[in-house]
Amino acid sequence: MTLLPRPLRAVVLVVLLLLVLFPVAYMLFASVSSDLSVAAGHFWPDRFDLGNYGRIWSTTPLGRGLANSIVVAGAVAVLCAFVSLLSAYVLVRFAFRGRLSVLRGLLALQSVPGTLLLLPVFVLFSSTATLLGIQVIGTRWALFLTYLTFALPFSTWVMVTYLRGLPRELDEAARVDGASSWTVLVRIVLPLSRPGLVVAAIFAFLLGWNDVLFASVLTDPQTRTAAVALQVFGSTQEGGAIPVYGQLMAAALICAVPVVALYLIFQRYLLSGLTSGGVK
């Protein structure tokens, strides 16, 4: 992009912005339009009606879905960031047999499609209920354990890449002053790893927030996430005379608000965390 002449660069940026913002603008206008107006294909509302944002809470259990998503995805994000930091610190700062195999395994796990693991995960949780009498399917724990398992390899690799960019001299100086490995991790590595932790946490959060496949199979109506609630609501509108397009668009925008807020709040950490390790 920087190699293009300035006028051409401006044209390309405008085109890209239109491609991104047009669907968002359509959803926004549709959410404040009547269902007849949306069904007729009108882009601009005949009259602005914010009632769709109030009616959606009684039409579908979106509030319960949002609460489940925030609890599960938030817990996965926090624990995944903490565990990935500990794992990356050991992999980067200590030499032991099998270290390279673990690092290569983290990369190899990224190539396994999550769809292939749906049946094994379901059978594993079903066997746990049969053998140990612990009910997992239909609870938030099923989603928590699943998302945490899938998010840890990538988050750990992100932290490995980030910690490689931190100078070892900081650790050595702290050890000269008598600091233990845990003190070095908490007092030195943790504060300096904030951008990498934000990237790892947001990735884990988005994994749990956007997932529909595992959440559809491993939950019941009381533990459904917002993504599943939105999917069920959309599927129930198919085949009707005039679906409630306005409420459907309003629900989609409401589900997108937490993700947009995360990016806006942690934008500067994301930029530095994603680019760390790119230049050595």
C-alpha atoms as a printed R data frame, in Angstrom:
    type eleno elety resid chain resno       x       y      z
1   ATOM     1    CA   MET     A     1   0.000   0.000  0.000
2   ATOM     2    CA   THR     A     2   2.819   2.447  0.814
3   ATOM     3    CA   LEU     A     3   4.374   1.827 -2.626
4   ATOM     4    CA   LEU     A     4   1.317   3.229 -4.421
5   ATOM     5    CA   PRO     A     5   1.104   6.902 -5.419
6   ATOM     6    CA   ARG     A     6  -0.807   9.012 -2.932
7   ATOM     7    CA   PRO     A     7  -3.921   9.624 -5.139
8   ATOM     8    CA   LEU     A     8  -4.197   5.928 -6.004
9   ATOM     9    CA   ARG     A     9  -3.674   5.013 -2.358
10  ATOM    10    CA   ALA     A    10  -6.545   7.298 -1.351
11  ATOM    11    CA   VAL     A    11  -8.824   5.689 -3.955
12  ATOM    12    CA   VAL     A    12  -7.949   2.186 -2.739
13  ATOM    13    CA   LEU     A    13  -8.585   3.149  0.893
14  ATOM    14    CA   VAL     A    14 -11.962   4.675  0.028
15  ATOM    15    CA   VAL     A    15 -12.998   1.554 -1.883
16  ATOM    16    CA   LEU     A    16 -11.940  -0.698  1.002
17  ATOM    17    CA   LEU     A    17 -13.814   1.465  3.501
18  ATOM    18    CA   LEU     A    18 -16.961   1.306  1.403
19  ATOM    19    CA   LEU     A    19 -16.713  -2.482  1.137
20  ATOM    20    CA   VAL     A    20 -16.413  -2.758  4.916
21  ATOM    21    CA   LEU     A    21 -18.845  -0.063  6.011
22  ATOM    22    CA   PHE     A    22 -21.671  -0.659  3.511
23  ATOM    23    CA   PRO     A    23 -22.868  -3.954  5.127
24  ATOM    24    CA   VAL     A    24 -22.625  -2.350  8.570
25  ATOM    25    CA   ALA     A    25 -24.618   0.670  7.394
26  ATOM    26    CA   TYR     A    26 -27.255  -1.604  5.861
27  ATOM    27    CA   MET     A    27 -27.621  -3.536  9.117
28  ATOM    28    CA   LEU     A    28 -27.861  -0.284 11.087
29  ATOM    29    CA   PHE     A    29 -30.561   1.194  8.846
30  ATOM    30    CA   ALA     A    30 -32.437  -2.123  8.695
31  ATOM    31    CA   SER     A    31 -32.460  -2.341 12.488
32  ATOM    32    CA   VAL     A    32 -34.382   0.968 12.712
33  ATOM    33    CA   SER     A    33 -36.711   0.223  9.772
34  ATOM    34    CA   SER     A    34 -40.012  -1.592  9.594
35  ATOM    35    CA   ASP     A    35 -40.034  -5.197  8.419
36  ATOM    36    CA   LEU     A    36 -42.052  -4.233  5.335
37  ATOM    37    CA   SER     A    37 -39.473  -1.621  4.369
38  ATOM    38    CA   VAL     A    38 -36.611  -4.105  4.652
39  ATOM    39    CA   ALA     A    39 -38.561  -6.788  2.783
40  ATOM    40    CA   ALA     A    40 -39.186  -4.294 -0.027
41  ATOM    41    CA   GLY     A    41 -35.439  -3.777 -0.400
42  ATOM    42    CA   HIS     A    42 -35.303  -0.178  0.829
43  ATOM    43    CA   PHE     A    43 -31.875   0.896  2.033
44  ATOM    44    CA   TRP     A    44 -32.994   4.132  3.703
45  ATOM    45    CA   PRO     A    45 -35.763   3.676  6.307
46  ATOM    46    CA   ASP     A    46 -39.198   5.113  5.603
47  ATOM    47    CA   ARG     A    47 -39.269   6.125  9.251
48  ATOM    48    CA   PHE     A    48 -36.795   5.561 12.045
49  ATOM    49    CA   ASP     A    49 -38.027   3.154 14.707
50  ATOM    50    CA   LEU     A    50 -35.785   2.200 17.644
51  ATOM    51    CA   GLY     A    51 -38.392  -0.197 19.005
52  ATOM    52    CA   ASN     A    52 -36.624  -3.201 17.483
53  ATOM    53    CA   TYR     A    53 -33.851  -2.818 20.065
54  ATOM    54    CA   GLY     A    54 -36.439  -3.101 22.839
55  ATOM    55    CA   ARG     A    55 -38.607  -5.837 21.354
56  ATOM    56    CA   ILE     A    56 -35.703  -8.195 20.643
57  ATOM    57    CA   TRP     A    57 -35.210  -8.928 24.364
58  ATOM    58    CA   SER     A    58 -38.713 -10.397 24.660
59  ATOM    59    CA   THR     A    59 -38.749 -12.105 21.261
60  ATOM    60    CA   THR     A    60 -35.673 -14.260 21.829
61  ATOM    61    CA   PRO     A    61 -33.591 -15.125 24.938
62  ATOM    62    CA   LEU     A    62 -30.746 -12.894 23.741
63  ATOM    63    CA   GLY     A    63 -29.984 -11.580 27.225
64  ATOM    64    CA   ARG     A    64 -29.320 -15.056 28.603
65  ATOM    65    CA   GLY     A    65 -27.205 -15.868 25.552
66  ATOM    66    CA   LEU     A    66 -25.105 -12.733 25.998
67  ATOM    67    CA   ALA     A    67 -24.582 -13.522 29.678
68  ATOM    68    CA   ASN     A    68 -23.470 -17.078 28.870
69  ATOM    69    CA   SER     A    69 -21.113 -15.848 26.152
70  ATOM    70    CA   ILE     A    70 -19.543 -13.210 28.382
71  ATOM    71    CA   VAL     A    71 -19.033 -15.665 31.255
72  ATOM    72    CA   VAL     A    72 -17.570 -18.469 29.123
73  ATOM    73    CA   ALA     A    73 -15.535 -16.385 26.682
74  ATOM    74    CA   GLY     A    74 -14.289 -14.056 29.432
75  ATOM    75    CA   ALA     A    75 -13.172 -16.912 31.671
76  ATOM    76    CA   VAL     A    76 -11.435 -18.621 28.736
77  ATOM    77    CA   ALA     A    77  -9.660 -15.381 27.796
78  ATOM    78    CA   VAL     A    78  -8.320 -14.723 31.301
79  ATOM    79    CA   LEU     A    79  -7.176 -18.270 32.032
80  ATOM    80    CA   CYS     A    80  -5.791 -18.796 28.532
81  ATOM    81    CA   ALA     A    81  -3.668 -15.638 28.759
82  ATOM    82    CA   PHE     A    82  -2.306 -16.675 32.178
83  ATOM    83    CA   VAL     A    83  -1.526 -20.277 31.210
84  ATOM    84    CA   SER     A    84  -0.003 -19.278 27.867
85  ATOM    85    CA   LEU     A    85   2.300 -16.813 29.639
86  ATOM    86    CA   LEU     A    86   3.507 -19.500 32.049
87  ATOM    87    CA   SER     A    87   4.002 -22.020 29.243
88  ATOM    88    CA   ALA     A    88   5.800 -19.556 26.987
89  ATOM    89    CA   TYR     A    89   8.095 -18.431 29.817
90  ATOM    90    CA   VAL     A    90   9.215 -22.010 30.396
91  ATOM    91    CA   LEU     A    91   9.652 -22.701 26.676
92  ATOM    92    CA   VAL     A    92  11.658 -19.538 26.011
93  ATOM    93    CA   ARG     A    93  13.756 -19.116 29.140
94  ATOM    94    CA   PHE     A    94  14.607 -22.737 30.003
95  ATOM    95    CA   ALA     A    95  16.357 -25.433 27.964
96  ATOM    96    CA   PHE     A    96  15.103 -28.994 28.423
97  ATOM    97    CA   ARG     A    97  14.684 -32.152 26.394
98  ATOM    98    CA   GLY     A    98  11.642 -32.092 24.132
99  ATOM    99    CA   ARG     A    99  11.411 -28.305 24.040
100 ATOM   100    CA   LEU     A   100  11.594 -28.091 20.241
101 ATOM   101    CA   SER     A   101   9.072 -30.909 19.923
102 ATOM   102    CA   VAL     A   102   6.610 -28.953 22.040
103 ATOM   103    CA   LEU     A   103   7.087 -25.838 19.912
104 ATOM   104    CA   ARG     A   104   6.598 -27.808 16.707
105 ATOM   105    CA   GLY     A   105   3.551 -29.468 18.206
106 ATOM   106    CA   LEU     A   106   2.005 -26.069 18.896
107 ATOM   107    CA   LEU     A   107   2.317 -25.214 15.215
108 ATOM   108    CA   ALA     A   108   1.051 -28.621 14.098
109 ATOM   109    CA   LEU     A   109  -2.086 -28.290 16.224
110 ATOM   110    CA   GLN     A   110  -3.078 -25.165 14.272
111 ATOM   111    CA   SER     A   111  -3.543 -27.251 11.125
112 ATOM   112    CA   VAL     A   112  -6.184 -29.546 12.680
113 ATOM   113    CA   PRO     A   113  -9.704 -28.389 11.705
114 ATOM   114    CA   GLY     A   114 -11.937 -27.956 14.718
115 ATOM   115    CA   THR     A   115 -14.818 -29.628 12.883
116 ATOM   116    CA   LEU     A   116 -12.996 -32.960 12.976
117 ATOM   117    CA   LEU     A   117 -12.840 -32.785 16.765
118 ATOM   118    CA   LEU     A   118 -16.556 -32.262 17.342
119 ATOM   119    CA   LEU     A   119 -17.438 -35.960 17.570
120 ATOM   120    CA   PRO     A   120 -14.401 -36.938 19.723
121 ATOM   121    CA   VAL     A   121 -15.128 -34.093 22.143
122 ATOM   122    CA   PHE     A   122 -18.791 -35.071 22.383
123 ATOM   123    CA   VAL     A   123 -17.912 -38.753 22.977
124 ATOM   124    CA   LEU     A   124 -15.335 -37.761 25.617
125 ATOM   125    CA   PHE     A   125 -17.818 -35.662 27.565
126 ATOM   126    CA   SER     A   126 -20.526 -38.329 27.215
127 ATOM   127    CA   SER     A   127 -18.129 -40.981 28.546
128 ATOM   128    CA   THR     A   128 -17.282 -38.729 31.478
129 ATOM   129    CA   ALA     A   129 -20.955 -38.563 32.404
130 ATOM   130    CA   THR     A   130 -21.335 -42.340 32.045
131 ATOM   131    CA   LEU     A   131 -18.181 -43.467 33.860
132 ATOM   132    CA   LEU     A   132 -17.751 -40.777 36.505
133 ATOM   133    CA   GLY     A   133 -21.292 -39.526 36.875
134 ATOM   134    CA   ILE     A   134 -20.221 -35.948 36.079
135 ATOM   135    CA   GLN     A   135 -22.583 -34.187 33.700
136 ATOM   136    CA   VAL     A   136 -20.602 -31.993 31.311
137 ATOM   137    CA   ILE     A   137 -22.737 -31.705 28.184
138 ATOM   138    CA   GLY     A   138 -25.357 -29.016 28.602
139 ATOM   139    CA   THR     A   139 -23.239 -26.974 31.032
140 ATOM   140    CA   ARG     A   140 -20.957 -23.988 30.599
141 ATOM   141    CA   TRP     A   141 -18.041 -26.197 31.663
142 ATOM   142    CA   ALA     A   142 -18.274 -28.102 28.372
143 ATOM   143    CA   LEU     A   143 -17.732 -24.929 26.374
144 ATOM   144    CA   PHE     A   144 -15.093 -23.622 28.774
145 ATOM   145    CA   LEU     A   145 -12.934 -26.754 28.535
146 ATOM   146    CA   THR     A   146 -13.380 -27.006 24.770
147 ATOM   147    CA   TYR     A   147 -12.508 -23.389 23.990
148 ATOM   148    CA   LEU     A   148  -9.593 -23.393 26.409
149 ATOM   149    CA   THR     A   149  -8.125 -26.483 24.733
150 ATOM   150    CA   PHE     A   150  -8.446 -24.978 21.259
151 ATOM   151    CA   ALA     A   151  -7.163 -21.514 22.192
152 ATOM   152    CA   LEU     A   152  -4.083 -22.506 24.213
153 ATOM   153    CA   PRO     A   153  -1.804 -23.630 21.330
154 ATOM   154    CA   PHE     A   154  -2.137 -20.389 19.366
155 ATOM   155    CA   SER     A   155  -2.040 -18.182 22.463
156 ATOM   156    CA   THR     A   156   1.070 -19.964 23.719
157 ATOM   157    CA   TRP     A   157   2.784 -19.494 20.368
158 ATOM   158    CA   VAL     A   158   1.898 -15.783 20.420
159 ATOM   159    CA   MET     A   159   3.481 -15.450 23.848
160 ATOM   160    CA   VAL     A   160   6.530 -17.464 22.786
161 ATOM   161    CA   THR     A   161   7.079 -15.067 19.903
162 ATOM   162    CA   TYR     A   162   6.625 -12.074 22.170
163 ATOM   163    CA   LEU     A   163   8.884 -13.281 24.977
164 ATOM   164    CA   ARG     A   164  11.665 -14.003 22.497
165 ATOM   165    CA   GLY     A   165  11.808 -10.267 21.885
166 ATOM   166    CA   LEU     A   166  12.387  -9.457 25.563
167 ATOM   167    CA   PRO     A   167  16.096  -9.179 26.421
168 ATOM   168    CA   ARG     A   168  17.441 -11.902 28.685
169 ATOM   169    CA   GLU     A   169  19.640  -9.313 30.397
170 ATOM   170    CA   LEU     A   170  16.613  -8.170 32.395
171 ATOM   171    CA   ASP     A   171  16.211 -11.671 33.848
172 ATOM   172    CA   GLU     A   172  19.919 -11.960 34.565
173 ATOM   173    CA   ALA     A   173  20.025  -8.592 36.330
174 ATOM   174    CA   ALA     A   174  17.103  -9.596 38.525
175 ATOM   175    CA   ARG     A   175  18.713 -12.938 39.387
176 ATOM   176    CA   VAL     A   176  21.902 -11.154 40.414
177 ATOM   177    CA   ASP     A   177  19.784  -9.230 42.915
178 ATOM   178    CA   GLY     A   178  18.499 -12.545 44.286
179 ATOM   179    CA   ALA     A   179  15.152 -12.790 42.475
180 ATOM   180    CA   SER     A   180  13.657 -16.238 41.928
181 ATOM   181    CA   SER     A   181  12.141 -17.437 38.664
182 ATOM   182    CA   TRP     A   182   8.644 -16.674 39.939
183 ATOM   183    CA   THR     A   183   9.701 -13.161 40.995
184 ATOM   184    CA   VAL     A   184  11.242 -12.534 37.583
185 ATOM   185    CA   LEU     A   185   8.043 -13.695 35.910
186 ATOM   186    CA   VAL     A   186   5.719 -11.583 38.066
187 ATOM   187    CA   ARG     A   187   7.821  -8.455 38.514
188 ATOM   188    CA   ILE     A   188   9.554  -8.197 35.116
189 ATOM   189    CA   VAL     A   189   8.113 -10.458 32.423
190 ATOM   190    CA   LEU     A   190   4.429  -9.956 33.234
191 ATOM   191    CA   PRO     A   191   4.408  -6.113 33.056
192 ATOM   192    CA   LEU     A   192   6.427  -6.141 29.827
193 ATOM   193    CA   SER     A   193   4.220  -8.814 28.240
194 ATOM   194    CA   ARG     A   194   0.999  -6.818 28.405
195 ATOM   195    CA   PRO     A   195   0.580  -6.389 24.601
196 ATOM   196    CA   GLY     A   196   1.148 -10.096 23.984
197 ATOM   197    CA   LEU     A   197  -1.264 -11.027 26.753
198 ATOM   198    CA   VAL     A   198  -3.940  -8.796 25.237
199 ATOM   199    CA   VAL     A   199  -3.548 -10.488 21.846
200 ATOM   200    CA   ALA     A   200  -3.726 -13.959 23.397
201 ATOM   201    CA   ALA     A   201  -6.742 -13.045 25.540
202 ATOM   202    CA   ILE     A   202  -8.680 -11.419 22.697
203 ATOM   203    CA   PHE     A   203  -8.042 -14.376 20.407
204 ATOM   204    CA   ALA     A   204  -9.368 -16.743 23.062
205 ATOM   205    CA   PHE     A   205 -12.350 -14.469 23.709
206 ATOM   206    CA   LEU     A   206 -13.264 -14.309 20.014
207 ATOM   207    CA   LEU     A   207 -12.971 -18.071 19.713
208 ATOM   208    CA   GLY     A   208 -15.612 -18.528 22.379
209 ATOM   209    CA   TRP     A   209 -17.738 -15.586 21.283
210 ATOM   210    CA   ASN     A   210 -18.039 -16.504 17.591
211 ATOM   211    CA   ASP     A   211 -18.305 -20.280 17.835
212 ATOM   212    CA   VAL     A   212 -21.611 -21.810 16.774
213 ATOM   213    CA   LEU     A   213 -20.743 -25.435 15.984
214 ATOM   214    CA   PHE     A   214 -19.579 -26.640 19.410
215 ATOM   215    CA   ALA     A   215 -21.994 -24.356 21.261
216 ATOM   216    CA   SER     A   216 -24.913 -25.850 19.328
217 ATOM   217    CA   VAL     A   217 -23.978 -29.413 20.295
218 ATOM   218    CA   LEU     A   218 -22.667 -28.997 23.848
219 ATOM   219    CA   THR     A   219 -25.327 -26.691 25.298
220 ATOM   220    CA   ASP     A   220 -29.017 -26.775 26.172
221 ATOM   221    CA   PRO     A   221 -31.564 -23.911 25.964
222 ATOM   222    CA   GLN     A   222 -30.396 -22.558 29.343
223 ATOM   223    CA   THR     A   223 -26.680 -22.467 28.482
224 ATOM   224    CA   ARG     A   224 -26.844 -21.349 24.845
225 ATOM   225    CA   THR     A   225 -24.455 -18.606 23.858
226 ATOM   226    CA   ALA     A   226 -25.366 -15.433 21.995
227 ATOM   227    CA   ALA     A   227 -24.155 -16.866 18.676
228 ATOM   228    CA   VAL     A   228 -26.439 -19.893 19.014
229 ATOM   229    CA   ALA     A   229 -29.370 -17.763 20.177
230 ATOM   230    CA   LEU     A   230 -28.891 -15.551 17.126
231 ATOM   231    CA   GLN     A   231 -28.697 -18.568 14.820
232 ATOM   232    CA   VAL     A   232 -31.837 -20.137 16.290
233 ATOM   233    CA   PHE     A   233 -33.683 -16.836 16.041
234 ATOM   234    CA   GLY     A   234 -32.658 -16.437 12.390
235 ATOM   235    CA   SER     A   235 -33.639 -19.985 11.470
236 ATOM   236    CA   THR     A   236 -37.091 -19.609 13.039
237 ATOM   237    CA   GLN     A   237 -37.751 -16.637 10.749
238 ATOM   238    CA   GLU     A   238 -37.190 -18.642  7.574
239 ATOM   239    CA   GLY     A   239 -40.328 -19.553  5.663
240 ATOM   240    CA   GLY     A   240 -42.491 -16.961  7.354
241 ATOM   241    CA   ALA     A   241 -44.597 -14.379  5.538
242 ATOM   242    CA   ILE     A   242 -42.553 -11.361  6.633
243 ATOM   243    CA   PRO     A   243 -39.659 -12.192  8.975
244 ATOM   244    CA   VAL     A   244 -38.798  -9.671 11.663
245 ATOM   245    CA   TYR     A   245 -35.794  -8.342  9.787
246 ATOM   246    CA   GLY     A   246 -35.475  -5.297 11.984
247 ATOM   247    CA   GLN     A   247 -35.161  -7.295 15.193
248 ATOM   248    CA   LEU     A   248 -32.783  -9.728 13.518
249 ATOM   249    CA   MET     A   249 -30.449  -6.921 12.462
250 ATOM   250    CA   ALA     A   250 -30.732  -5.284 15.876
251 ATOM   251    CA   ALA     A   251 -29.751  -8.553 17.569
252 ATOM   252    CA   ALA     A   252 -26.775  -8.954 15.234
253 ATOM   253    CA   LEU     A   253 -25.533  -5.440 16.016
254 ATOM   254    CA   ILE     A   254 -25.969  -5.977 19.755
255 ATOM   255    CA   CYS     A   255 -23.876  -9.165 19.559
256 ATOM   256    CA   ALA     A   256 -21.152  -7.270 17.700
257 ATOM   257    CA   VAL     A   257 -20.863  -4.463 20.266
258 ATOM   258    CA   PRO     A   258 -18.612  -6.325 22.798
259 ATOM   259    CA   VAL     A   259 -16.127  -7.316 20.080
260 ATOM   260    CA   VAL     A   260 -15.934  -3.795 18.657
261 ATOM   261    CA   ALA     A   261 -15.504  -2.394 22.158
262 ATOM   262    CA   LEU     A   262 -12.611  -4.769 22.832
263 ATOM   263    CA   TYR     A   263 -10.799  -3.698 19.687
264 ATOM   264    CA   LEU     A   264 -11.305  -0.013 20.418
265 ATOM   265    CA   ILE     A   265 -10.131  -0.304 24.016
266 ATOM   266    CA   PHE     A   266  -7.072  -2.492 23.374
267 ATOM   267    CA   GLN     A   267  -6.158  -1.249 19.898
268 ATOM   268    CA   ARG     A   268  -2.697   0.020 20.814
269 ATOM   269    CA   TYR     A   269  -1.850  -3.229 22.592
270 ATOM   270    CA   LEU     A   270  -3.055  -5.254 19.617
271 ATOM   271    CA   LEU     A   271  -0.822  -3.401 17.178
272 ATOM   272    CA   SER     A   272   2.316  -3.848 19.257
273 ATOM   273    CA   GLY     A   273   1.434  -7.412 20.244
274 ATOM   274    CA   LEU     A   274   0.724  -8.633 16.717
275 ATOM   275    CA   THR     A   275   3.854  -7.050 15.243
276 ATOM   276    CA   SER     A   276   6.193  -8.239 17.994
277 ATOM   277    CA   GLY     A   277   8.707 -10.735 16.702
278 ATOM   278    CA   GLY     A   278   8.185  -9.606 13.110
279 ATOM   279    CA   VAL     A   279  11.457  -7.690 13.095
280 ATOM   280    CA   LYS     A   280  14.525  -9.095 14.793
